[in-house]
XYZ file of C-alpha atoms in Angstrom:
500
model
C 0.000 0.000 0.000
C 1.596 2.673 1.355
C 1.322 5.871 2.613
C 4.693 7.653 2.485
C 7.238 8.596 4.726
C 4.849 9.930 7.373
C 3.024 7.537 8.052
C 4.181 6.255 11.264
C 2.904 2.779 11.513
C 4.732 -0.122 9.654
C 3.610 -4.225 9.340
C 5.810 -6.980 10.598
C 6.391 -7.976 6.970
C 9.953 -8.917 7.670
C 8.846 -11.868 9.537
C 6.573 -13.183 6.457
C 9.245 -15.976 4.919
C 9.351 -15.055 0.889
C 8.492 -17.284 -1.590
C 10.413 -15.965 -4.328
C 13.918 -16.900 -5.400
C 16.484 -14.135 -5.549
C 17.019 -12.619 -8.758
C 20.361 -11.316 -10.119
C 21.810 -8.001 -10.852
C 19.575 -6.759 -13.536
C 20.337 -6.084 -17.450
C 17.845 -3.594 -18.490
C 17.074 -2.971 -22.146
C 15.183 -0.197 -22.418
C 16.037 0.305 -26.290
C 12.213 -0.015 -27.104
C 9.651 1.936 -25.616
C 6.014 1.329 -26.608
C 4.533 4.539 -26.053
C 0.733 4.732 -25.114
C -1.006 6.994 -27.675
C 0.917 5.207 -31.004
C -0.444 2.678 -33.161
C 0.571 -0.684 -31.791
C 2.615 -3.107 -34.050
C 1.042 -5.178 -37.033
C -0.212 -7.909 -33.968
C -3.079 -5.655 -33.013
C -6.165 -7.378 -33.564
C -9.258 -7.964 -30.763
C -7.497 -8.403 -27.597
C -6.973 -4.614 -26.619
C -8.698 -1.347 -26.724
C -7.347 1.320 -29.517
C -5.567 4.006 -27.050
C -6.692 6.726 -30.206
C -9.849 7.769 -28.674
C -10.273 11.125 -27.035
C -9.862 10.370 -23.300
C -13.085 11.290 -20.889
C -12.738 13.755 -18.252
C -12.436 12.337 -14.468
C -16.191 13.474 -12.799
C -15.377 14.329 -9.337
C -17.159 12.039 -6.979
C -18.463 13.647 -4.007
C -21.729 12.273 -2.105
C -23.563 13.197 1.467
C -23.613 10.927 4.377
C -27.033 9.264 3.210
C -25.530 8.825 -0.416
C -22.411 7.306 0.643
C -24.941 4.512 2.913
C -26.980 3.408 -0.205
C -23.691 3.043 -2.277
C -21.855 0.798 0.555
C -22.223 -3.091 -0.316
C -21.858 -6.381 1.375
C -19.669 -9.155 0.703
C -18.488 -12.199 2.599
C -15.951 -11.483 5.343
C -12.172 -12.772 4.877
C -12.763 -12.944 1.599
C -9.406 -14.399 -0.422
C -6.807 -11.786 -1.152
C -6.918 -12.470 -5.111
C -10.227 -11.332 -5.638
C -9.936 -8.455 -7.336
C -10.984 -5.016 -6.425
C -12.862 -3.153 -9.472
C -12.269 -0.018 -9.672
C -14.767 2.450 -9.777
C -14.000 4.764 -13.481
C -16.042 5.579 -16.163
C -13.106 6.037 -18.370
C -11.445 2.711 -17.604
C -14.853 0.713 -17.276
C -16.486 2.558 -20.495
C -12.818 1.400 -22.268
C -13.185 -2.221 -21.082
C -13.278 -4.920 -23.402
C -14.856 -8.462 -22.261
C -13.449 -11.841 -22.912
C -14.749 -14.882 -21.977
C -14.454 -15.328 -18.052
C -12.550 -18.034 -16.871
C -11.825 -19.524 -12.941
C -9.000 -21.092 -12.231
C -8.520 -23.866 -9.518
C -6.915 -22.695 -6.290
C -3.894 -24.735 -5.485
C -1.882 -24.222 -2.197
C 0.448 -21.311 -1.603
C -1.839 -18.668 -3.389
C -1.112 -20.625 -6.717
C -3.505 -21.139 -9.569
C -4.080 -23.587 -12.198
C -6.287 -22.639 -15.481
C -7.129 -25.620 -17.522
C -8.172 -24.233 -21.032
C -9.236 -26.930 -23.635
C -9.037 -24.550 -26.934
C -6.875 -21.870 -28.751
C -8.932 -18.419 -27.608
C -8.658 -15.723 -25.627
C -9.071 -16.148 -21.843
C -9.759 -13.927 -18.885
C -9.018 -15.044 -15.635
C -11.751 -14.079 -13.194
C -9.754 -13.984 -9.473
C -6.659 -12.133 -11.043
C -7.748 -10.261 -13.991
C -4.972 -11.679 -16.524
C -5.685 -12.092 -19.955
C -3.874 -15.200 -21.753
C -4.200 -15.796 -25.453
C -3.274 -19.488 -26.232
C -3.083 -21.177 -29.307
C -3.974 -24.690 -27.992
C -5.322 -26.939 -25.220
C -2.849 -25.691 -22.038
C -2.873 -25.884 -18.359
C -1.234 -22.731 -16.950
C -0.102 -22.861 -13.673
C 0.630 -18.903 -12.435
C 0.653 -17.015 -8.746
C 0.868 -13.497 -7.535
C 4.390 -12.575 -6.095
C 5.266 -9.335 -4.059
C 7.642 -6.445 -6.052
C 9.170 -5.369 -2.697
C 11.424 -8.884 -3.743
C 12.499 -7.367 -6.765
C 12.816 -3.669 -5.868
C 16.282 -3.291 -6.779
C 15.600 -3.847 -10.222
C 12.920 -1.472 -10.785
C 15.114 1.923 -11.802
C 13.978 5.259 -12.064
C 12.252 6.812 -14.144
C 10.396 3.483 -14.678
C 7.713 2.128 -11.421
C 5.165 -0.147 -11.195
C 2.222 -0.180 -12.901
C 0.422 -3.338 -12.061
C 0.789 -6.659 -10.147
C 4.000 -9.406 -10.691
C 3.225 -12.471 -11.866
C 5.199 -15.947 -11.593
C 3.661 -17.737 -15.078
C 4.268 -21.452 -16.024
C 3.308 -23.380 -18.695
C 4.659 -24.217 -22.271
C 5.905 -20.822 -23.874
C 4.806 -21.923 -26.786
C 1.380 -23.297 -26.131
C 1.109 -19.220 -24.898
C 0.898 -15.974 -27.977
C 0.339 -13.015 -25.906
C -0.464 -12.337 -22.034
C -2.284 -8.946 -21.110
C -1.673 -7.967 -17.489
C -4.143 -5.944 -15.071
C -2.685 -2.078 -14.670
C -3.765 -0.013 -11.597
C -3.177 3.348 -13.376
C -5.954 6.012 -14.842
C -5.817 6.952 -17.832
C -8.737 9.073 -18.502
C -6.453 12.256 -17.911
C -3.709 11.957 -20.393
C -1.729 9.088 -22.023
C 0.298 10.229 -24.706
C 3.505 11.055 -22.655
C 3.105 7.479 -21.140
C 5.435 4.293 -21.470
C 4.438 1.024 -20.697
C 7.258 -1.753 -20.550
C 7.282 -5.575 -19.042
C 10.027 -6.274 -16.550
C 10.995 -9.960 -17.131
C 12.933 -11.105 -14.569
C 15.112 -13.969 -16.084
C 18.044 -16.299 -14.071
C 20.804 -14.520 -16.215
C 19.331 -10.704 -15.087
C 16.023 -9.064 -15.797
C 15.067 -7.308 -18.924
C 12.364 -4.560 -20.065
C 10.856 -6.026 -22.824
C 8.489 -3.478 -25.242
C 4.798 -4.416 -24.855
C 2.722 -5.011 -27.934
C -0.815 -2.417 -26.917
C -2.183 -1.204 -23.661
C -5.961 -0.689 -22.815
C -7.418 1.324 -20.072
C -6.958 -1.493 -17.746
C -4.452 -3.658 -19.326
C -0.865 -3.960 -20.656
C -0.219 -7.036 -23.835
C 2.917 -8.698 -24.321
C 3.832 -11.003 -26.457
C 5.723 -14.305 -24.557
C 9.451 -15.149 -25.240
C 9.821 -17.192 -22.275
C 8.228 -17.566 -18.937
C 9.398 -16.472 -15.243
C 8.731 -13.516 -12.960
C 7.140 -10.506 -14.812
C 5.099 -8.017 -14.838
C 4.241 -4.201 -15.958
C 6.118 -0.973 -15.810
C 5.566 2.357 -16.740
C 7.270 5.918 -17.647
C 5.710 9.326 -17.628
C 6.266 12.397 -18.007
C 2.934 13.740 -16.822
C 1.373 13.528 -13.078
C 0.063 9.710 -12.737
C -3.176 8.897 -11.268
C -3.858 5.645 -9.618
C -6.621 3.928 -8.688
C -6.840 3.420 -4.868
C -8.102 1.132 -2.325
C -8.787 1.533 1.448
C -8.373 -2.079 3.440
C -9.292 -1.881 6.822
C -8.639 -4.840 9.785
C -9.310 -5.035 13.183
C -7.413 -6.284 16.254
C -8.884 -8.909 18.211
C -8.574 -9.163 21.658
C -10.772 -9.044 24.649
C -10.356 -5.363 25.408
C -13.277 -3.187 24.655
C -11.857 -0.302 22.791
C -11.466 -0.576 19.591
C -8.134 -0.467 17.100
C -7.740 -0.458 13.811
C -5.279 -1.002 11.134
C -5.915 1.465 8.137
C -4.092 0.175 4.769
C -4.370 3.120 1.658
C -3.005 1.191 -1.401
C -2.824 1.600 -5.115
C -5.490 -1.359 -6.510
C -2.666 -3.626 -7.371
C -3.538 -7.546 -6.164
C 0.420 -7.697 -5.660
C 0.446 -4.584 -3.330
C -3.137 -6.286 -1.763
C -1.183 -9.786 -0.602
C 1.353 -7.826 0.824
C -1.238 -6.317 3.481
C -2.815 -9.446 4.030
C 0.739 -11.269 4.099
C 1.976 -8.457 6.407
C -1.453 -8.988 8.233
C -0.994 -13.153 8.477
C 2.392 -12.815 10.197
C 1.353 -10.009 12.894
C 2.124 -10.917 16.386
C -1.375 -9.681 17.008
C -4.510 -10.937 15.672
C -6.462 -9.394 13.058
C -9.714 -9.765 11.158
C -10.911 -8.177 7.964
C -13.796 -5.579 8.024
C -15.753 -5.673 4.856
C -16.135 -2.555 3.607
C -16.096 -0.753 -0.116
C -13.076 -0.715 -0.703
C -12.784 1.641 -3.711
C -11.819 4.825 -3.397
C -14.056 6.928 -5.242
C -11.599 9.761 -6.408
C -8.213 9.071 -8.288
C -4.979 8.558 -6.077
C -1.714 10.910 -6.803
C 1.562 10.362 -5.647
C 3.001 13.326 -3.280
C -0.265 14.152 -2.686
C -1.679 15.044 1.185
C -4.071 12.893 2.557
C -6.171 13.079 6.091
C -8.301 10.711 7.650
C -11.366 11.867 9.698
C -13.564 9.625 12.311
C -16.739 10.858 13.354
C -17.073 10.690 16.133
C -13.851 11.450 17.235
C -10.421 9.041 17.374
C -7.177 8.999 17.800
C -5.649 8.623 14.484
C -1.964 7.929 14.245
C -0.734 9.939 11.547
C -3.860 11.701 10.951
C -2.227 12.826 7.409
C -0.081 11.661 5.285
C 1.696 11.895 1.964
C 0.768 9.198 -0.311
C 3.328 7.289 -2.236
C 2.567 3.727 -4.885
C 4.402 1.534 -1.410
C 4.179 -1.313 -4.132
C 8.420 -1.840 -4.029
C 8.531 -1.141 -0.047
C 9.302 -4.218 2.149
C 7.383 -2.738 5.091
C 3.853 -1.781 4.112
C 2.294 1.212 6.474
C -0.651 2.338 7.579
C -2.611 4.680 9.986
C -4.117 3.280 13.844
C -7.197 4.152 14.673
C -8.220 3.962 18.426
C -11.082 4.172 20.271
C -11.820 3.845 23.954
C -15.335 2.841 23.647
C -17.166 0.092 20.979
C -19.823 2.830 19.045
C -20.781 3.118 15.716
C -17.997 5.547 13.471
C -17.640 7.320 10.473
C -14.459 7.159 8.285
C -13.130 9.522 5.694
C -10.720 9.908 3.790
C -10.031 13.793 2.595
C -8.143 14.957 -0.227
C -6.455 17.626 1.881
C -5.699 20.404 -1.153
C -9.287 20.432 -2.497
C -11.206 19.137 0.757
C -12.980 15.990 -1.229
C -13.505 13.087 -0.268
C -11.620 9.849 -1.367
C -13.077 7.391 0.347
C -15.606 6.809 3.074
C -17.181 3.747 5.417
C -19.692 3.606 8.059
C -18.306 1.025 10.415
C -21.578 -0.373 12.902
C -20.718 -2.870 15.735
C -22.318 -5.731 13.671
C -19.543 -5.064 11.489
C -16.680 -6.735 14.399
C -18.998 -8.701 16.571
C -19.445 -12.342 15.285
C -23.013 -12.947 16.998
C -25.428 -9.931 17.718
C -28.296 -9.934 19.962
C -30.873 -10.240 17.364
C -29.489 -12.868 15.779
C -29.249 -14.519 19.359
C -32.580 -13.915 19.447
C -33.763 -15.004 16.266
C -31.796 -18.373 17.018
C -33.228 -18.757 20.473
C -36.708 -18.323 19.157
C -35.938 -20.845 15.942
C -34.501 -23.700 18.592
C -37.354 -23.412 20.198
C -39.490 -24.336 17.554
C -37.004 -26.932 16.449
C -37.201 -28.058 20.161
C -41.145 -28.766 20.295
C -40.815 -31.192 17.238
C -38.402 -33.198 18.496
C -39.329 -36.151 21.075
C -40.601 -34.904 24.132
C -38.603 -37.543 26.105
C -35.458 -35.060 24.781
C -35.046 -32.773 27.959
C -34.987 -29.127 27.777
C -31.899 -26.902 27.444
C -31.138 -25.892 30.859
C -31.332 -29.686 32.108
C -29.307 -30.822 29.845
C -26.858 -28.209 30.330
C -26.958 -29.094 34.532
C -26.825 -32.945 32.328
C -23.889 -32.412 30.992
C -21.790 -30.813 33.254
C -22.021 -34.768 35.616
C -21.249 -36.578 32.551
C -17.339 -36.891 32.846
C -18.999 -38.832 36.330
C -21.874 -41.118 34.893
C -20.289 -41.611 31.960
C -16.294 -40.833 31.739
C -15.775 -42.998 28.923
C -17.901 -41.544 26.238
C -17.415 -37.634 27.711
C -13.442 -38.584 27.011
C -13.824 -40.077 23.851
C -12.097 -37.932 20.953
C -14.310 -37.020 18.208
C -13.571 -39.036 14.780
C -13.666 -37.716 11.187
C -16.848 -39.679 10.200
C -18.744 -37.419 13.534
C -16.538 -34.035 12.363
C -17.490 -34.205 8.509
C -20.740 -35.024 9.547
C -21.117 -31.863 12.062
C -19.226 -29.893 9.372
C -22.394 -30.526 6.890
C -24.663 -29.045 9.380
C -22.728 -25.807 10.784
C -23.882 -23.603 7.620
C -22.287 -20.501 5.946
C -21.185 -19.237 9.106
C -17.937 -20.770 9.040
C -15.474 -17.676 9.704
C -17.690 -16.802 12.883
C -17.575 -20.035 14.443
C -14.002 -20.758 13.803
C -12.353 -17.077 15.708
C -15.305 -16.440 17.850
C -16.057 -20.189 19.288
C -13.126 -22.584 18.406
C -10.501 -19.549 18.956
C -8.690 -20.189 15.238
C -6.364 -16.859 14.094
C -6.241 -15.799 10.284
C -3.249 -17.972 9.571
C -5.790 -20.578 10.453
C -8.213 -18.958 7.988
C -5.933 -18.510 5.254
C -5.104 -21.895 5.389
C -8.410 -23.269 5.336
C -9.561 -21.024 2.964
C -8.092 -23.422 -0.633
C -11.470 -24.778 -1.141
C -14.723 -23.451 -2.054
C -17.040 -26.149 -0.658
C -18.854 -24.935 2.729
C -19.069 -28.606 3.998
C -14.964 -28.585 3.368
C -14.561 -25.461 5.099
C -16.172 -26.108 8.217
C -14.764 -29.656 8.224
C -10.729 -28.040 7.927
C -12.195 -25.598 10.864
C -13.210 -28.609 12.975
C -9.704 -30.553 12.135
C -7.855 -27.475 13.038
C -9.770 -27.185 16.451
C -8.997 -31.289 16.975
C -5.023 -30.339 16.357
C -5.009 -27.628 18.695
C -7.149 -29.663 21.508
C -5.609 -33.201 20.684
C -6.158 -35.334 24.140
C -9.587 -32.762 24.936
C -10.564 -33.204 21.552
C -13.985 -34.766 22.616
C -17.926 -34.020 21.871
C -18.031 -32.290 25.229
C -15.635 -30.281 24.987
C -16.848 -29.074 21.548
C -20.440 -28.753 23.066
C -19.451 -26.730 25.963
C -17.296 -24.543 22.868
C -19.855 -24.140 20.663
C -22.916 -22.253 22.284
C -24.144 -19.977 19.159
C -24.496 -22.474 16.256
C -27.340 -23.689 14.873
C -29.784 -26.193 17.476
C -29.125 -29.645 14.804
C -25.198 -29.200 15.787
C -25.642 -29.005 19.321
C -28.152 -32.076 19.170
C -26.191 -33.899 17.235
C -22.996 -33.261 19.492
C -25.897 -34.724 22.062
C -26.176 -37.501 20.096
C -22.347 -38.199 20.353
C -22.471 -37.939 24.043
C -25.371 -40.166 24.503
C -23.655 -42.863 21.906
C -26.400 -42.836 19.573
């Protein structure tokens, strides 16, 4: 991300163990630049958008408080790091050419695998790359971090987009297009674009073949590290994101970790890397992200909370942190849990960037009226079942004497068979129940977090919560953990107790 040199906070990145090989001293031909208002060479054809048109003026965004709550939408929480934030510009999304959507398979260590049975052209949909093969492939490809390679970026050339680690058969591959975070509704003419390929004998800047609104082509030679770079001559606007976490611990102010990056999925890992390997624990609030008003380096930022925090720097210079090893960001404290306001203001023209309402329900996992709507819904549940099945208070006091009455099956650990089958019953919810009940961190999470199946999920949340308890590891001690799930868990964990 990164807010410049003011910005007084900084991640524990340098504990995060990289998975990138080191590179060499690079060799950087820059004898071709492929400038962005030219014709491209003879290879233009469908894949990108002709950078000839006359470029639409930025409209200033600027809403009031009840605006701003009608535009805010909902997604899951801890939602994977790849998915990719879209940025809010009618020049860029007006320029934006579709290609047929494609999602890969998530592998382990944030790697990817696209199977593609036909020469076409293919978008992916979690990282926004564009591959144009010429026959059946799989492409295996990942997201790396730029702060690895910072040495060989040089002045006057910076980042533009995210780094990519692509493999596959070079020549099964004709072109790749990758995802740029830069506007270019202002002015493009006096703009550059380049690839950095980072190769075992050095790294190279290799001339791209077009560039869109959103994306930069290049034709393959080979395959390793690489990914866009830029030159200009002019001010460059990027488009921003605001990611916001939470610390949890059992105190009841509030504090907050507040992340201003450039919308580059390379810079976005390195927050939630940064974030994994924290000696605290953290977990993602779900807000907008977007910033609705263009991003410029050197400019002077502040961030407001209404009410009232303590903000820690409450401005800052912003800066593309996208080649910076620690990423940093602004605390924000409060004594007492209430509902807050956050801005972010332009400080020169007094406009806002970016702005969340953040509401209790936002941080805490199980609110009274859902409590209440559960309570009321196990009641129901509760008349329909047999009415030799005692009610919940008795077999609460039940409970508690069975390690007497019945030590054998209160000790008993809990199998797979009785876990996969609880996991099919604990719902959607699976985030909540794992930090809130079973006491999991985000490392946990991130883990867990390789498959898309709900059933899988909570099963992997279950197994996790068996490692950490190994020897206590039994249905009671899993009943007595999880109190706000739905009423078939908790009668089934009866079940388990009872033996039947």
């Amino acid at each position: 991300m990164s807010c410049g040199a003011r910005v007084a906070g900084s991640s524990e990145d340098h504990n995060a163990s990289s998975e990138e090989k080191d590179c060499p001293t690079p060799n950087l031909d820059t004898s071709k630049d492929s400038k962005s208002g030219e014709d491209s060479s003879s290879q233009s054809s469908s894949e990108s958008e002709s950078d000839n048109e006359e470029p639409k003026p930025e409209k200033t965004m600027s809403f009031t408080g009840e605006e701003w709550e009608d535009k805010e939408s909902r997604t899951d929480h801890f939602n994977s790091e790849f998915n990719k934030v879209q940025p809010y510009c009618e020049h860029c999304n007006a320029e934006s050419k579709h290609h047929e959507q494609v999602t890969p398979r998530l592998l382990s260590r944030g790697q990817f695998l696209l199977k593609v049975d036909t020469e076409g052209i293919y978008q992916c949909t979690e990282t926004g790359l564009i591959f144009e093969v010429n026959r059946k492939v799989d492409i295996k490809y990942c997201v790396l971090s730029w702060s690895k390679y910072a040495d060989l970026v040089v002045k006057p050339w910076a980042v533009s987009g995210p780094l990519f680690d692509v493999k596959c058969d070079p020549a099964c591959l004709t072109s790749i297009q990758f995802p740029h975070s830069l506007c270019l509704g202002h002015h493009d003419a006096n703009m550059t674009f380049k690839v950095l390929h980072v190769k075992s004998s050095g790294a190279l800047l290799e001339s791209t073949v077009d560039h869109s609104a959103t994306h930069v082509k290049w034709h393959v030679s080979s395959l390793s590290p690489v990914g866009p770079v830029m030159q200009s001559e002019e001010t460059v606007y990027h488009h921003g994101a605001v990611i916001l976490y939470k610390a949890i611990d059992h105190n009841p102010s509030l504090s907050f970790r507040v992340y201003i990056a450039t919308n580059n999925e390379s810079f976005i890992k390195d927050i939630s890397k940064s974030i994994k390997h924290s000696s605290k624990k953290f977990m993602k609030i779900d807000k907008p992200p977007v910033c609705q008003k263009l991003l410029q380096n050197g400019k002077k930022y502040r961030l407001i909370s209404e009410p009232e925090a303590e903000i820690t720097p409450e401005e800052i210079e912003f800066v593309d942190g996208s080649l910076l090893k620690l990423k940093s960001y602004i605390e924000v404290y409060l004594e007492q849990p209430v509902e807050f306001k956050l801005l972010l203001v332009e400080m020169d023209s007094e406009e806002i960037v970016w702005k969340a309402k953040l509401r209790e329900c936002d941080w805490i996992q199980h609110d009274q009226n859902r409590n209440i709507s559960k309570s009321s819904m196990s009641g129901n549940r509760r008349r329909k079942l047999s009415s030799s099945l005692p009610d919940e208070e008795a077999y609460d006091k039940r409970m508690k004497q069975v390690d007497t009455s019945d030590g054998v099956k209160a000790r008993s650990l809990l199998t797979d068979a009785q876990l996969i089958t609880l996991a099919g019953k604990l719902g959607k919810e699976w985030t909540e129940v794992a930090m809130a009940s079973l006491a999991l961190d985000t490392r946990d999470i991130d883990d867990i977090q390789e498959k898309k199946d709900v059933t899988i999920y909570n099963f992997k949340v279950l197994k996790k919560w068996q490692e950490k308890e190994q020897g206590n590891a039994t249905a009671q001690n899993l009943y007595n953990c999880l109190k706000n799930v739905p009423v078939e868990v908790q009668d089934m964990l009866k079940g388990f107790l009872r033996g039947t």
